[in-house]
Coordinates of C-alpha atoms in Angstrom, one line a residue:
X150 CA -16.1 -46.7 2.1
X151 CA -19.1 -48.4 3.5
X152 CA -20.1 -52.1 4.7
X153 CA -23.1 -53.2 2.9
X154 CA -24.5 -56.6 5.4
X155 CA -27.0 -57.9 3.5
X156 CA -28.9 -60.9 5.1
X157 CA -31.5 -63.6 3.8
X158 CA -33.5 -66.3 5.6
X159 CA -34.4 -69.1 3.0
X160 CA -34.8 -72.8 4.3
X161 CA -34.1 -72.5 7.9
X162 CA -30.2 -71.3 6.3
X163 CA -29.1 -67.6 7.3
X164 CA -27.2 -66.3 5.1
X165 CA -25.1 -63.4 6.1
X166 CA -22.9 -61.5 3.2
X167 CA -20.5 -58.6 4.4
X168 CA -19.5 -56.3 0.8
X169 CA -17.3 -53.1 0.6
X170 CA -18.7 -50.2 -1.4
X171 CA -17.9 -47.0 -2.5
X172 CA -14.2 -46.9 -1.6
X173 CA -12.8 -43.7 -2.1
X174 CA -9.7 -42.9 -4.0
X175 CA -8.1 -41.9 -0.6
X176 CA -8.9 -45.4 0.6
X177 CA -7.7 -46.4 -2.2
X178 CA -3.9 -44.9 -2.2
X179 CA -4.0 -46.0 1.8
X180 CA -4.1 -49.6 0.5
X181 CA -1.5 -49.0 -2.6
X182 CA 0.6 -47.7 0.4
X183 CA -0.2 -50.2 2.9
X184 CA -0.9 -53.0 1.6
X185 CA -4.2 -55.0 1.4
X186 CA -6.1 -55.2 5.8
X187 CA -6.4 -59.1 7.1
X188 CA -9.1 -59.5 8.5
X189 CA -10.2 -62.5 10.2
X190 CA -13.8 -63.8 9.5
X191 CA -13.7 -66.5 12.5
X192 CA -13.1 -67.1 16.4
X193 CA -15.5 -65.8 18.9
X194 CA -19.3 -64.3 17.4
X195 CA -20.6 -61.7 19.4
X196 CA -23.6 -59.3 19.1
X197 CA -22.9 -56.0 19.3
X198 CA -22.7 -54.9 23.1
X199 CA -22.3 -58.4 24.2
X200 CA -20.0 -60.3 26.4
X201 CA -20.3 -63.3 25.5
X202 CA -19.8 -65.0 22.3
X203 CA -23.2 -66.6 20.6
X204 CA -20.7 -69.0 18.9
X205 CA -16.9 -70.1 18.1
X206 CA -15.8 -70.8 14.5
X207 CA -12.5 -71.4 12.9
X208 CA -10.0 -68.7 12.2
X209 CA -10.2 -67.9 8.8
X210 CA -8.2 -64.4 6.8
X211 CA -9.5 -62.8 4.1
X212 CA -7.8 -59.7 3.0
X213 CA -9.8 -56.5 2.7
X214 CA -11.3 -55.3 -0.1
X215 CA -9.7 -58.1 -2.8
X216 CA -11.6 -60.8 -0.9
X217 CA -14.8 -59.1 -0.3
X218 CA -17.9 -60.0 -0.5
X219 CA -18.0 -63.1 1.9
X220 CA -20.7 -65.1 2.7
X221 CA -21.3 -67.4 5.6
X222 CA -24.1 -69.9 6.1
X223 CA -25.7 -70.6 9.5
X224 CA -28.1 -73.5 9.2
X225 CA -30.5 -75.0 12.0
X226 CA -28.9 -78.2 11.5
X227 CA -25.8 -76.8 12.7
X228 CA -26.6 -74.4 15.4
X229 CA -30.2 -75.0 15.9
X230 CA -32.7 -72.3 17.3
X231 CA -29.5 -70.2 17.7
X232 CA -29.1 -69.9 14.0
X233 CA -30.5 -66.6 13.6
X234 CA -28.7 -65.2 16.4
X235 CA -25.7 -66.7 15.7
X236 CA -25.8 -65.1 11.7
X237 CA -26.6 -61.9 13.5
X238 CA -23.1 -62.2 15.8
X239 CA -20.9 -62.9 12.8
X240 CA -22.7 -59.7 11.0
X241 CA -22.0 -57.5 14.2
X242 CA -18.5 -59.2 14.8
X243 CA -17.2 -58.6 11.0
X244 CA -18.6 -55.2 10.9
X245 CA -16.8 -54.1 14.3
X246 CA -13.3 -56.2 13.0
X247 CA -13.5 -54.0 9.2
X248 CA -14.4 -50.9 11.5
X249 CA -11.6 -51.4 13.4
X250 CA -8.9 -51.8 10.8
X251 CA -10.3 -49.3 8.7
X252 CA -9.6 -46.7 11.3
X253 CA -6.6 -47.9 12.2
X254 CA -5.5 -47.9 8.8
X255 CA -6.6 -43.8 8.6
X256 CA -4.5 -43.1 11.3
X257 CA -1.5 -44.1 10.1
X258 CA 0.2 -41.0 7.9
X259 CA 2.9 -41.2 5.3
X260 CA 6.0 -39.6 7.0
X261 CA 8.5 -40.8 4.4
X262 CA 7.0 -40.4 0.6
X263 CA 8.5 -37.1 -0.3
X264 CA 11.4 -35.9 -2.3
X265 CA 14.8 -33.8 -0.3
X266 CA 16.9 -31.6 -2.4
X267 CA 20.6 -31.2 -0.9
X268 CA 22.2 -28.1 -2.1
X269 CA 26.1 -29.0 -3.6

């Protein structure tokens, strides 16, 4: 499975869109097992290897892969000569949240699927 971030400047609007590709058919029976990842596409914006966040939006949940691809708007009107930076912190943000959950959703392991035969 792979992010693909694509980003376009047109108007002084930054538009940032985060899709899932190539999801393997062992991704695929991890969500049959466990159920569709929330991931939150809101709160605090940080670059990657920052401290502080470039910005603060609402919470908002999409689930992971049904409600992929988002796309978010930053516009100069609402965050001024930030705007590019601010796109660039929900790009970096999102990406670390999906790699996050991703990995933590490989770890798990099915310890119960599995058929026991008791002799009579």
């Amino acid at each position: 499975m792979k992010l693909v971030i694509e980003k376009k400047l047109a108007n002084n609007n930054y538009e940032v869109s985060i899709a899932v590709a190539d999801i393997q058919e062992v991704e695929t029976e991890l969500f049959n097992d466990y159920g569709k990842i929330q991931i939150n596409i809101g709160g605090e914006l940080k670059v990657t290897g920052g401290t502080t966040p470039e910005a603060t939006i609402g919470d908002s949940f999409k689930y992971l892969p049904t409600d992929f691809p988002i796309v978010r708007v930053f516009t100069q009107a609402q965050y001024g000569d930030k705007a590019q930076v601010v796109a660039n912190a929900f790009a970096d943000t999102i990406s670390e949240r999906v790699q996050t959950a991703i990995t933590a959703l490989k770890a798990k392991s099915d310890s119960f699927t599995g058929t026991t035969e008791v002799q009579l």
